Every structure is written in structure tokens, then in C-alpha cells.
Tab-separated table of C-alpha atoms in Angstrom:
chain	number	residue	atom	x	y	z
A	1	MET	CA	0.000	0.000	0.000
A	2	SER	CA	1.327	3.483	-0.883
A	3	ASP	CA	2.163	6.112	1.695
A	4	ASP	CA	-0.716	8.216	0.420
A	5	ALA	CA	-3.159	5.362	0.862
A	6	MET	CA	-1.835	4.745	4.340
A	7	ALA	CA	-2.461	8.395	5.103
A	8	GLY	CA	-6.105	7.730	4.362
A	9	ARG	CA	-6.528	10.667	2.033
A	10	THR	CA	-4.629	13.170	-0.083
A	11	ALA	CA	-4.758	16.922	0.028
A	12	ALA	CA	-6.831	18.481	-2.730
A	13	PRO	CA	-4.762	20.609	-5.079
A	14	PRO	CA	-5.110	24.296	-4.229
A	15	ASP	CA	-7.405	26.182	-6.606
A	16	SER	CA	-5.748	29.108	-8.394
A	17	ALA	CA	-8.702	31.349	-7.480
A	18	SER	CA	-8.864	30.277	-3.841
A	19	THR	CA	-7.245	32.151	-0.962
A	20	THR	CA	-8.256	29.644	1.725
A	21	VAL	CA	-5.273	28.033	3.438
A	22	SER	CA	-6.008	24.428	4.403
A	23	ARG	CA	-4.762	22.668	7.518
A	24	TYR	CA	-2.622	20.438	5.313
A	25	ALA	CA	-1.033	23.492	3.640
A	26	ARG	CA	-0.118	24.979	7.021
A	27	LYS	CA	1.458	21.703	8.125
A	28	ALA	CA	3.389	21.442	4.855
A	29	VAL	CA	4.797	24.962	5.192
A	30	PHE	CA	5.674	24.417	8.849
A	31	ALA	CA	7.510	21.176	8.057
A	32	SER	CA	9.362	22.851	5.170
A	33	SER	CA	10.292	25.850	7.327
A	34	LEU	CA	11.548	23.543	10.045
A	35	GLY	CA	13.726	21.663	7.571
A	36	TYR	CA	15.265	24.886	6.257
A	37	ALA	CA	15.803	26.118	9.831
A	38	MET	CA	17.851	22.983	10.498
A	39	ASP	CA	19.891	23.830	7.396
A	40	GLY	CA	20.730	27.307	8.725
A	41	PHE	CA	21.409	25.982	12.219
A	42	ASP	CA	23.839	23.327	10.996
A	43	LEU	CA	25.895	25.654	8.802
A	44	LEU	CA	26.220	28.322	11.490
A	45	ILE	CA	27.247	26.019	14.330
A	46	LEU	CA	30.178	24.954	12.155
A	47	GLY	CA	31.305	28.574	12.032
A	48	PHE	CA	31.084	28.898	15.810
A	49	ALA	CA	32.884	25.584	16.363
A	50	LEU	CA	35.813	26.024	13.929
A	51	SER	CA	38.145	27.610	16.454
A	52	ALA	CA	37.533	24.897	19.042
A	53	ILE	CA	37.850	22.134	16.417
A	54	SER	CA	41.147	23.578	15.215
A	55	GLY	CA	42.551	23.668	18.723
A	56	ASP	CA	41.386	20.180	19.618
A	57	LEU	CA	42.450	18.415	16.412
A	58	GLY	CA	45.457	20.600	15.624
A	59	LEU	CA	44.102	21.906	12.314
A	60	GLY	CA	45.734	24.715	10.380
A	61	THR	CA	43.779	27.752	9.184
A	62	ALA	CA	43.432	26.361	5.654
A	63	GLU	CA	42.203	22.978	6.898
A	64	ALA	CA	39.660	24.571	9.231
A	65	GLY	CA	38.386	26.915	6.528
A	66	SER	CA	38.073	24.065	4.044
A	67	LEU	CA	35.451	22.365	6.222
A	68	ALA	CA	32.882	25.021	5.300
A	69	THR	CA	33.781	24.697	1.616
A	70	ILE	CA	33.514	20.890	1.800
A	71	THR	CA	30.060	21.228	3.378
A	72	LEU	CA	28.908	23.503	0.536
A	73	ILE	CA	30.305	21.106	-2.098
A	74	GLY	CA	28.324	18.326	-0.441
A	75	ALA	CA	25.238	20.558	-0.595
A	76	VAL	CA	25.578	20.894	-4.369
A	77	VAL	CA	25.837	17.110	-4.764
A	78	GLY	CA	22.919	16.545	-2.401
A	79	GLY	CA	20.824	19.225	-4.055
A	80	ILE	CA	21.032	17.453	-7.390
A	81	ALA	CA	20.592	13.938	-6.006
A	82	PHE	CA	17.755	14.654	-3.585
A	83	GLY	CA	16.048	16.990	-6.044
A	84	ILE	CA	15.844	14.269	-8.702
A	85	LEU	CA	14.768	11.720	-6.104
A	86	SER	CA	12.033	14.038	-4.835
A	87	ASP	CA	10.554	14.376	-8.325
A	88	ARG	CA	10.493	10.584	-8.656
A	89	VAL	CA	9.606	9.360	-5.154
A	90	GLY	CA	7.854	12.190	-3.337
A	91	ARG	CA	8.390	15.545	-1.651
A	92	VAL	CA	7.578	14.598	1.941
A	93	ARG	CA	9.391	11.266	1.851
A	94	VAL	CA	12.627	12.634	0.378
A	95	LEU	CA	12.572	15.752	2.567
A	96	THR	CA	12.513	13.346	5.505
A	97	TYR	CA	15.395	11.330	4.036
A	98	SER	CA	17.497	14.470	3.574
A	99	VAL	CA	16.864	15.710	7.124
A	100	ILE	CA	17.755	12.330	8.620
A	101	PHE	CA	20.835	12.101	6.385
A	102	PHE	CA	22.299	15.440	7.434
A	103	ALA	CA	21.276	14.990	11.090
A	104	VAL	CA	23.002	11.630	11.370
A	105	PHE	CA	26.260	12.855	9.842
A	106	THR	CA	26.132	16.087	11.829
A	107	GLY	CA	25.900	13.940	14.956
A	108	LEU	CA	28.751	11.705	13.774
A	109	THR	CA	30.922	14.813	13.379
A	110	ALA	CA	31.050	14.816	17.185
A	111	VAL	CA	33.093	11.589	17.236
A	112	ALA	CA	35.633	12.586	14.559
A	113	THR	CA	39.250	12.242	15.689
A	114	ASP	CA	41.161	13.799	12.782
A	115	TYR	CA	40.771	16.119	9.807
A	116	TRP	CA	39.843	13.464	7.256
A	117	GLN	CA	37.099	11.973	9.395
A	118	ILE	CA	35.522	15.330	10.069
A	119	ALA	CA	35.866	16.290	6.386
A	120	VAL	CA	34.006	13.149	5.289
A	121	PHE	CA	31.249	13.696	7.868
A	122	ARG	CA	30.882	17.369	6.865
A	123	PHE	CA	30.652	16.457	3.176
A	124	LEU	CA	27.939	13.888	3.885
A	125	ALA	CA	26.085	16.280	6.188
A	126	GLY	CA	26.262	18.798	3.337
A	127	VAL	CA	24.695	16.244	0.985
A	128	GLY	CA	21.681	16.120	3.294
A	129	ILE	CA	21.587	19.891	3.663
A	130	GLY	CA	21.462	20.260	-0.115
A	131	GLY	CA	18.040	18.660	-0.258
A	132	GLU	CA	16.338	21.007	2.202
A	133	PHE	CA	15.757	24.183	0.204
A	134	GLY	CA	14.313	22.904	-3.054
A	135	ILE	CA	12.136	20.141	-1.649
A	136	GLY	CA	10.711	22.333	1.110
A	137	MET	CA	9.978	25.173	-1.321
A	138	THR	CA	8.331	22.769	-3.763
A	139	LEU	CA	6.171	21.195	-1.061
A	140	ALA	CA	5.028	24.611	0.170
A	141	ALA	CA	4.319	25.914	-3.341
A	142	GLU	CA	2.272	22.849	-4.316
A	143	ALA	CA	0.245	22.876	-1.097
A	144	TRP	CA	-0.550	26.584	-0.722
A	145	PRO	CA	-3.181	28.642	-2.630
A	146	ALA	CA	-1.710	30.166	-5.787
A	147	LYS	CA	-2.610	33.741	-4.835
A	148	LYS	CA	-0.589	33.416	-1.620
A	149	ARG	CA	2.209	31.219	-2.961
A	150	ALA	CA	5.055	33.720	-2.486
A	151	ARG	CA	3.957	34.306	1.096
A	152	ALA	CA	4.147	30.559	1.729
A	153	THR	CA	7.649	30.167	0.295
A	154	SER	CA	8.751	33.282	2.183
A	155	LEU	CA	7.691	31.578	5.402
A	156	VAL	CA	9.944	28.684	4.410
A	157	GLY	CA	12.761	31.182	3.783
A	158	LEU	CA	12.130	32.641	7.216
A	159	GLY	CA	12.966	29.224	8.640
A	160	TRP	CA	16.628	29.744	7.683
A	161	GLN	CA	16.778	32.966	9.697
A	162	ALA	CA	15.205	31.207	12.671
A	163	GLY	CA	17.841	28.471	12.486
A	164	VAL	CA	20.637	31.029	12.273
A	165	LEU	CA	19.324	32.917	15.302
A	166	LEU	CA	18.934	29.677	17.270
A	167	ALA	CA	22.516	28.701	16.479
A	168	ALA	CA	23.718	32.142	17.550
A	169	LEU	CA	21.878	31.795	20.857
A	170	VAL	CA	22.888	28.250	21.822
A	171	SER	CA	26.388	27.889	20.367
A	172	ALA	CA	28.321	29.899	22.955
A	173	PRO	CA	26.756	28.306	26.082
A	174	VAL	CA	26.934	24.795	24.609
A	175	LEU	CA	30.574	25.250	23.594
A	176	THR	CA	31.343	26.458	27.108
A	177	ALA	CA	29.523	23.586	28.796
A	178	TRP	CA	30.154	20.593	26.494
A	179	GLY	CA	32.604	21.720	23.831
A	180	TRP	CA	32.277	21.465	20.062
A	181	ARG	CA	31.379	17.777	20.199
A	182	GLY	CA	28.316	18.543	22.304
A	183	LEU	CA	27.252	21.180	19.788
A	184	PHE	CA	27.278	18.687	16.909
A	185	LEU	CA	25.456	16.075	18.972
A	186	ILE	CA	22.588	18.553	19.332
A	187	GLY	CA	22.613	18.761	15.532
A	188	ALA	CA	21.479	15.127	15.399
A	189	PHE	CA	18.151	15.952	17.080
A	190	PRO	CA	16.375	16.991	13.822
A	191	ALA	CA	16.321	13.330	12.745
A	192	VAL	CA	13.760	12.633	15.456
A	193	VAL	CA	11.689	15.657	14.438
A	194	ALA	CA	11.745	14.564	10.787
A	195	ILE	CA	10.446	11.098	11.584
A	196	VAL	CA	7.575	12.549	13.617
A	197	PHE	CA	6.543	14.940	10.863
A	198	ARG	CA	6.830	12.273	8.166
A	199	SER	CA	4.247	10.185	9.998
A	200	ARG	CA	1.786	13.100	10.036
A	201	LEU	CA	2.192	14.558	6.559
A	202	HIS	CA	1.414	13.003	3.198
A	203	GLU	CA	2.286	13.959	-0.348
A	204	PRO	CA	0.528	16.927	-2.023
A	205	GLU	CA	-2.106	16.036	-4.604
A	206	GLN	CA	-0.217	18.036	-7.240
A	207	PHE	CA	2.591	15.479	-7.032
A	208	THR	CA	0.545	12.283	-6.585
A	209	ARG	CA	-1.592	13.027	-9.652
A	210	HIS	CA	1.538	13.552	-11.721
A	211	ARG	CA	3.235	10.428	-10.328
A	212	ASP	CA	0.226	8.258	-11.076
A	213	SER	CA	0.060	9.572	-14.646
A	214	GLN	CA	3.721	8.699	-15.258
A	215	VAL	CA	3.570	4.995	-14.381
A	216	GLY	CA	5.441	3.031	-17.066
A	217	LYS	CA	6.811	6.164	-18.745
A	218	PRO	CA	10.520	7.053	-19.015
A	219	LYS	CA	11.977	9.059	-16.136
A	220	VAL	CA	12.475	12.766	-16.711
A	221	PRO	CA	16.091	13.792	-17.404
A	222	LEU	CA	17.877	16.945	-16.267
A	223	LYS	CA	17.828	18.181	-19.858
A	224	LEU	CA	14.300	19.535	-19.249
A	225	LEU	CA	16.040	22.503	-17.626
A	226	VAL	CA	17.374	23.423	-21.081
A	227	LYS	CA	14.793	21.751	-23.319
A	228	ASP	CA	14.397	24.786	-25.625
A	229	ALA	CA	15.741	28.315	-26.092
A	230	ARG	CA	13.147	29.974	-23.854
A	231	THR	CA	13.617	27.496	-21.025
A	232	THR	CA	17.385	27.796	-21.335
A	233	ARG	CA	17.191	31.602	-21.038
A	234	THR	CA	14.942	31.210	-18.006
A	235	THR	CA	17.299	28.710	-16.376
A	236	ILE	CA	20.331	30.939	-16.944
A	237	GLY	CA	18.401	33.903	-15.552
A	238	VAL	CA	17.400	32.000	-12.407
A	239	LEU	CA	20.975	30.763	-11.955
A	240	VAL	CA	22.187	34.382	-12.025
A	241	LEU	CA	19.570	35.270	-9.386
A	242	THR	CA	20.524	32.449	-7.024
A	243	SER	CA	24.245	33.093	-7.498
A	244	VAL	CA	23.889	36.787	-6.666
A	245	GLN	CA	21.612	36.013	-3.722
A	246	ASN	CA	24.085	33.597	-2.161
A	247	PHE	CA	27.154	35.671	-3.052
A	248	GLY	CA	25.680	38.733	-1.391
A	249	TYR	CA	24.516	36.809	1.673
A	250	PHE	CA	27.793	35.011	2.364
A	251	GLY	CA	29.858	38.065	1.440
A	252	ILE	CA	28.003	40.228	3.940
A	253	MET	CA	27.293	37.812	6.793
A	254	ILE	CA	30.665	36.045	6.978
A	255	TRP	CA	32.614	39.283	7.246
A	256	LEU	CA	30.151	41.645	8.958
A	257	PRO	CA	31.350	40.939	12.548
A	258	THR	CA	34.983	41.354	11.428
A	259	TYR	CA	34.119	44.596	9.613
A	260	LEU	CA	32.474	46.043	12.721
A	261	SER	CA	35.386	44.927	14.892
A	262	THR	CA	38.320	46.051	12.735
A	263	GLN	CA	36.762	49.215	11.299
A	264	PHE	CA	35.040	50.553	14.419
A	265	GLY	CA	36.628	48.657	17.300
A	266	TYR	CA	33.430	46.923	18.393
A	267	SER	CA	33.779	44.149	20.962
A	268	LEU	CA	32.710	40.603	20.089
A	269	THR	CA	29.474	41.057	22.035
A	270	LYS	CA	28.673	44.383	20.393
A	271	SER	CA	29.516	43.079	16.912
A	272	GLY	CA	27.258	40.107	17.571
A	273	LEU	CA	24.383	42.354	18.665
A	274	TRP	CA	24.694	44.595	15.601
A	275	THR	CA	24.857	41.500	13.358
A	276	ALA	CA	21.761	40.064	15.068
A	277	VAL	CA	19.860	43.254	14.203
A	278	THR	CA	20.844	42.716	10.565
A	279	VAL	CA	19.521	39.151	10.744
A	280	ILE	CA	16.229	40.412	12.206
A	281	GLY	CA	16.033	42.905	9.353
A	282	MET	CA	16.444	39.991	6.948
A	283	GLY	CA	13.472	38.237	8.531
A	284	VAL	CA	11.283	41.323	8.184
A	285	GLY	CA	12.402	41.699	4.580
A	286	ILE	CA	11.508	38.082	3.776
A	287	LEU	CA	7.946	38.536	5.066
A	288	ALA	CA	7.574	41.844	3.230
A	289	PHE	CA	8.854	40.364	-0.026
A	290	GLY	CA	6.302	37.548	0.035
A	291	GLU	CA	3.473	40.027	0.516
A	292	LEU	CA	4.754	42.306	-2.235
A	293	ALA	CA	5.394	39.486	-4.713
A	294	ASP	CA	1.846	38.168	-4.335
A	295	ARG	CA	0.296	41.625	-4.696
A	296	LEU	CA	2.456	43.221	-7.415
A	297	GLY	CA	4.001	40.257	-9.195
A	298	ARG	CA	7.366	38.490	-9.080
A	299	ARG	CA	9.259	40.787	-11.445
A	300	LYS	CA	8.232	44.060	-9.771
A	301	ALA	CA	8.998	42.663	-6.318
A	302	PHE	CA	12.429	41.395	-7.335
A	303	TRP	CA	13.330	44.651	-9.084
A	304	THR	CA	12.266	46.657	-6.029
A	305	PHE	CA	14.360	44.570	-3.646
A	306	GLN	CA	17.328	44.276	-6.015
A	307	ALA	CA	17.485	48.061	-6.387
A	308	GLY	CA	17.049	48.400	-2.622
A	309	ALA	CA	19.889	45.931	-2.026
A	310	ALA	CA	22.264	47.779	-4.367
A	311	VAL	CA	21.569	51.145	-2.710
A	312	SER	CA	21.485	49.929	0.910
A	313	VAL	CA	24.691	47.839	0.668
A	314	LEU	CA	26.568	50.796	-0.838
A	315	ALA	CA	25.100	53.192	1.746
A	316	TYR	CA	25.967	50.845	4.622
A	317	SER	CA	29.621	50.823	3.612
A	318	GLN	CA	29.686	54.615	4.123
A	319	LEU	CA	28.169	54.657	7.623
A	320	SER	CA	30.147	55.104	10.829
A	321	ALA	CA	27.845	56.189	13.682
A	322	PRO	CA	26.738	53.265	15.900
A	323	TRP	CA	23.007	54.011	15.585
A	324	ALA	CA	23.347	54.428	11.817
A	325	LEU	CA	25.168	51.095	11.495
A	326	MET	CA	22.408	49.375	13.465
A	327	VAL	CA	19.518	50.879	11.496
A	328	GLY	CA	21.414	50.642	8.205
A	329	GLY	CA	22.280	47.000	8.880
A	330	ALA	CA	18.616	46.135	9.387
A	331	ILE	CA	17.625	47.903	6.164
A	332	MET	CA	20.477	46.298	4.225
A	333	GLY	CA	19.513	42.876	5.581
A	334	ALA	CA	15.866	43.375	4.617
A	335	PHE	CA	16.687	44.123	0.985
A	336	ALA	CA	19.719	41.867	0.489
A	337	ASN	CA	18.125	38.716	1.914
A	338	GLY	CA	14.413	39.505	1.682
A	339	MET	CA	14.292	37.902	-1.762
A	340	ILE	CA	15.252	34.436	-0.489
A	341	GLY	CA	11.673	33.266	-0.011
A	342	GLY	CA	10.634	34.466	-3.442
A	343	TYR	CA	12.796	31.976	-5.309
A	344	GLY	CA	10.605	29.089	-4.186
A	345	ALA	CA	7.452	30.572	-5.695
A	346	LEU	CA	9.272	31.858	-8.782
A	347	MET	CA	10.853	28.513	-9.702
A	348	ALA	CA	7.711	26.556	-8.814
A	349	GLU	CA	5.838	28.563	-11.459
A	350	LEU	CA	8.611	28.344	-14.056
A	351	TYR	CA	9.092	24.552	-14.061
A	352	PRO	CA	6.551	21.692	-14.290
A	353	THR	CA	5.819	19.141	-11.571
A	354	ALA	CA	8.012	16.553	-13.328
A	355	ILE	CA	11.168	18.535	-12.621
A	356	ARG	CA	10.085	21.226	-10.128
A	357	SER	CA	12.037	19.973	-7.127
A	358	THR	CA	15.081	19.153	-9.266
A	359	ALA	CA	15.090	22.672	-10.707
A	360	GLN	CA	14.790	24.266	-7.260
A	361	ASN	CA	17.602	22.219	-5.763
A	362	VAL	CA	19.981	22.249	-8.721
A	363	LEU	CA	19.706	25.960	-9.466
A	364	PHE	CA	19.763	27.136	-5.859
A	365	ASN	CA	22.667	24.909	-4.823
A	366	LEU	CA	24.723	25.839	-7.880
A	367	GLY	CA	24.110	29.433	-6.821
A	368	ARG	CA	25.172	28.486	-3.310
A	369	ALA	CA	28.412	27.050	-4.730
A	370	VAL	CA	29.103	30.353	-6.492
A	371	GLY	CA	28.233	32.210	-3.288
A	372	GLY	CA	30.761	30.097	-1.430
A	373	PHE	CA	33.523	32.111	-3.135
A	374	ALA	CA	32.203	35.409	-1.731
A	375	PRO	CA	34.156	35.310	1.560
A	376	ILE	CA	37.390	34.736	-0.400
A	377	VAL	CA	36.670	37.566	-2.863
A	378	VAL	CA	35.723	39.976	-0.063
A	379	ALA	CA	38.898	39.047	1.831
A	380	LEU	CA	41.095	39.659	-1.236
A	381	VAL	CA	39.498	43.046	-1.966
A	382	ALA	CA	39.598	44.014	1.708
A	383	GLY	CA	43.278	43.136	1.869
A	384	SER	CA	44.032	45.846	-0.681
A	385	TYR	CA	41.313	48.434	-0.100
A	386	GLY	CA	39.743	47.704	3.308
A	387	PHE	CA	36.517	46.008	4.385
A	388	GLY	CA	34.387	49.115	3.881
A	389	PHE	CA	35.299	49.268	0.201
A	390	ALA	CA	34.906	45.479	-0.202
A	391	ILE	CA	31.357	45.515	1.200
A	392	GLY	CA	30.466	48.545	-0.900
A	393	VAL	CA	31.617	46.776	-4.072
A	394	LEU	CA	29.076	43.997	-3.376
A	395	SER	CA	26.345	46.471	-4.352
A	396	VAL	CA	27.332	46.076	-8.015
A	397	ILE	CA	26.275	42.418	-8.211
A	398	TYR	CA	22.593	43.326	-7.770
A	399	LEU	CA	22.670	45.173	-11.094
A	400	PHE	CA	23.293	41.804	-12.792
A	401	ASP	CA	20.266	40.520	-10.899
A	402	MET	CA	18.056	43.252	-12.320
A	403	VAL	CA	19.135	42.476	-15.879
A	404	ALA	CA	18.544	38.735	-15.362
A	405	MET	CA	14.895	39.381	-14.410
A	406	ILE	CA	14.211	40.544	-17.980
A	407	PHE	CA	14.687	36.951	-19.211
A	408	ILE	CA	12.370	35.390	-16.612
A	409	PRO	CA	8.633	35.138	-17.425
A	410	GLU	CA	6.032	36.561	-15.025
A	411	ARG	CA	3.665	33.764	-13.942
A	412	ARG	CA	2.281	35.077	-10.664
A	413	ALA	CA	-0.542	33.001	-9.157
A	414	GLU	CA	-0.823	30.662	-12.165
A	415	GLN	CA	-2.013	27.109	-11.587
A	416	LEU	CA	1.037	24.852	-11.398
A	417	ALA	CA	1.551	22.617	-14.423
């Protein structure tokens, strides 16, 4: 008997004209948000733990820094693998697999005794992390009413910020009490949560109808992402968007505490507080973007936030007064990361059910791989011209974003194919 039959029923596909949010849709968005929160939590605790890991295992700076890169490489591999699997097996089932996968290997990181063990565990944890974004966004988009789709995927995007804030709150006390191994053991807890949610959530009707219609037919290849000239232009455009999004995020967030410390002499506590305000601004921006994208359309919302990001990042690099840096950081965060939730709705409407989850995971994680170079680029520019100049230069990348939107069709609130 199938999982859907065991569930006793399936959720009716949301009507494009309806604005009623079903109980199933709320559960789907909550589960997706929770999965993405675990993603953010896992990546940030690594940053907090690197110093302690280096001291305990005798790692050099290059070895310690490579652990984050290895995790992101794993995320690209996992994004492709879990995305394809989700389109073939099911959104809920594979989202559960990916959460369990990364939770188990995050927990195993706690028992690593040398660099190569921890590198292998971080790569495999990254593989699981790679599945979170695209599958969760797809599940939310297929379950939620079309007229509120961007708001739903923005709630999923908000999950990342919640995970980041949680990691920021618990990392220091856990490291003090139990060390870095205790911190990674806590990272294994999501596996339990995933199993509980899997037992209470079934596949969306949008997917089950498609799956049933494909019995006996050939599996869909990745080439659907570039099946014709128009689709290829769309795919390239989306890849530019996700690359800029991740490049800007990692470029700003990785170096922001250092910028505040070296440029203005802020203490670690003060730098952390100012950075936290920026993260809160990001959360507000994510919610605002979802509302705007559903009311005005995807293209207008993205252009508004892309222009806002370019201006606010440049302006922030010129600020010096403490109150201005706090307020400016919140505004910069709102524009620079507010768009994150919009990608889920945008890609859900651009690609059919047969390859929707694959497209989300492949394109976002390739963008994440590009974004992984941002800390290196910022460091190189800062070495010659200072951190203020390096952060200001990041404003230029959002102009490429605005051009890319021209090649992406507007399909706001359309019924998913």
C-alpha cells in the first residue's frame, strides 16, 4: 500500500482562485520551514565551532576553513541527487530522508578524531543539507493557494533565519559547557523531528496526480532545464539570481562581525548584537517580499528589492555612527536577503511538476556554490582596499540581478503545471 493510501486521504490541489489556506497546507509549510531552519542551524554552528575544532584536532587555518567549503560542495551534490529523487519518489518522503541524512552525519561529526574523518562527515552532512531548500519550497508551493504562494515560500525562507538565530543563541553556552562535540550532537536531534513529521504529513495532490500519470513512462532527465531556447534563457536567468543572492549573503554575513570589529573597534558582544539586528532585518524583509510578490508580481517585487539591495549595501559601507550602522544594517539585511523566499514561488511557477524539485535544488545549490567564493573575494578586496570598500563593491552584483529578471517570465498566481 502506498504512503498516500496509508495516510487515508490526499490533500486536494489548491485552486488558483482560492485564498483559503487548508490545515494540510499549514502543516506542509511548517515542516518545510523547520527543515530549512535545520539547514541554517547546521551551517552556522560549524562557524562557531571552527576555532575549538582547530585547537582540539590541531588543524591549520586552511584545513579549518576548508570544512565550510567541503560542506557547501556536499550541498551541491545533495541538491542534485535529492532533487531528482524528490521528483520521482515524493516531496515529503525525500525531505525526511534528507533531514535524517544530514542529522546523522552532523551527529557523527562529534566523534571525529582527525581532519579526514571530520571532512568526510561534513561532506555527507552537506549532501543532506542540499536537499532542504528545493524540496521544502516545492512542497510549500504545491500545497498553498496560488494567490498566496510567495507568502508561503517566504515563510519557508524565514525558517533559515530562525535556524541562524537559534545557532547564535545556543552555540556559545553549549561550547562552554560541552565543547564542540556537544554542539554537533545537538545537531542530530532533527532526525527525530523529521520522523515525527513524516508520519503526520502526506504527499501533495499536485505530485501524486503527476506520479500516477507517469507509471510506465521514461523518467524525466535533467535536460528539461534546457529543453528549448526559452527554457534555457529562463534557467540561466534563475541561476544568475541564485548566485547573486548567495554571493551577497555570504559576502556580507561572513565578514560583517569582522568589519564592525576592525573598522570601528566593536567588541565581540557588540559586533554580535549589531549583526543580530541585521539578521532580524532579513526576517522582516523576507515577510515583506512575500506580501509584495503576491500583490504586485514576481518581477516588480524582485526589481524593487534588487534596487534596494544595491543602494542599501553601498550606503551601509559609508556609515560610521553606531546608531546608523544598526539601522542601516537592518535595512540592508531586509533588501539583500528579503528575496530568499521568493525563489521558491518563482521557480515553482517556471518549471513543471516533473522537474520542479530538481530545478529548485539544482539551481539554488549551484548558486550556493558560487556564493561560497564570496568570503574569499571579499577578503582579497579588503586586503588591498579595506573592508568598507569590499562591502560597498558587493552592491554592483545586484545590477546583474536586475538584468537577469528581464529573461524570466512573469507567472504570478498561475495554476502549477
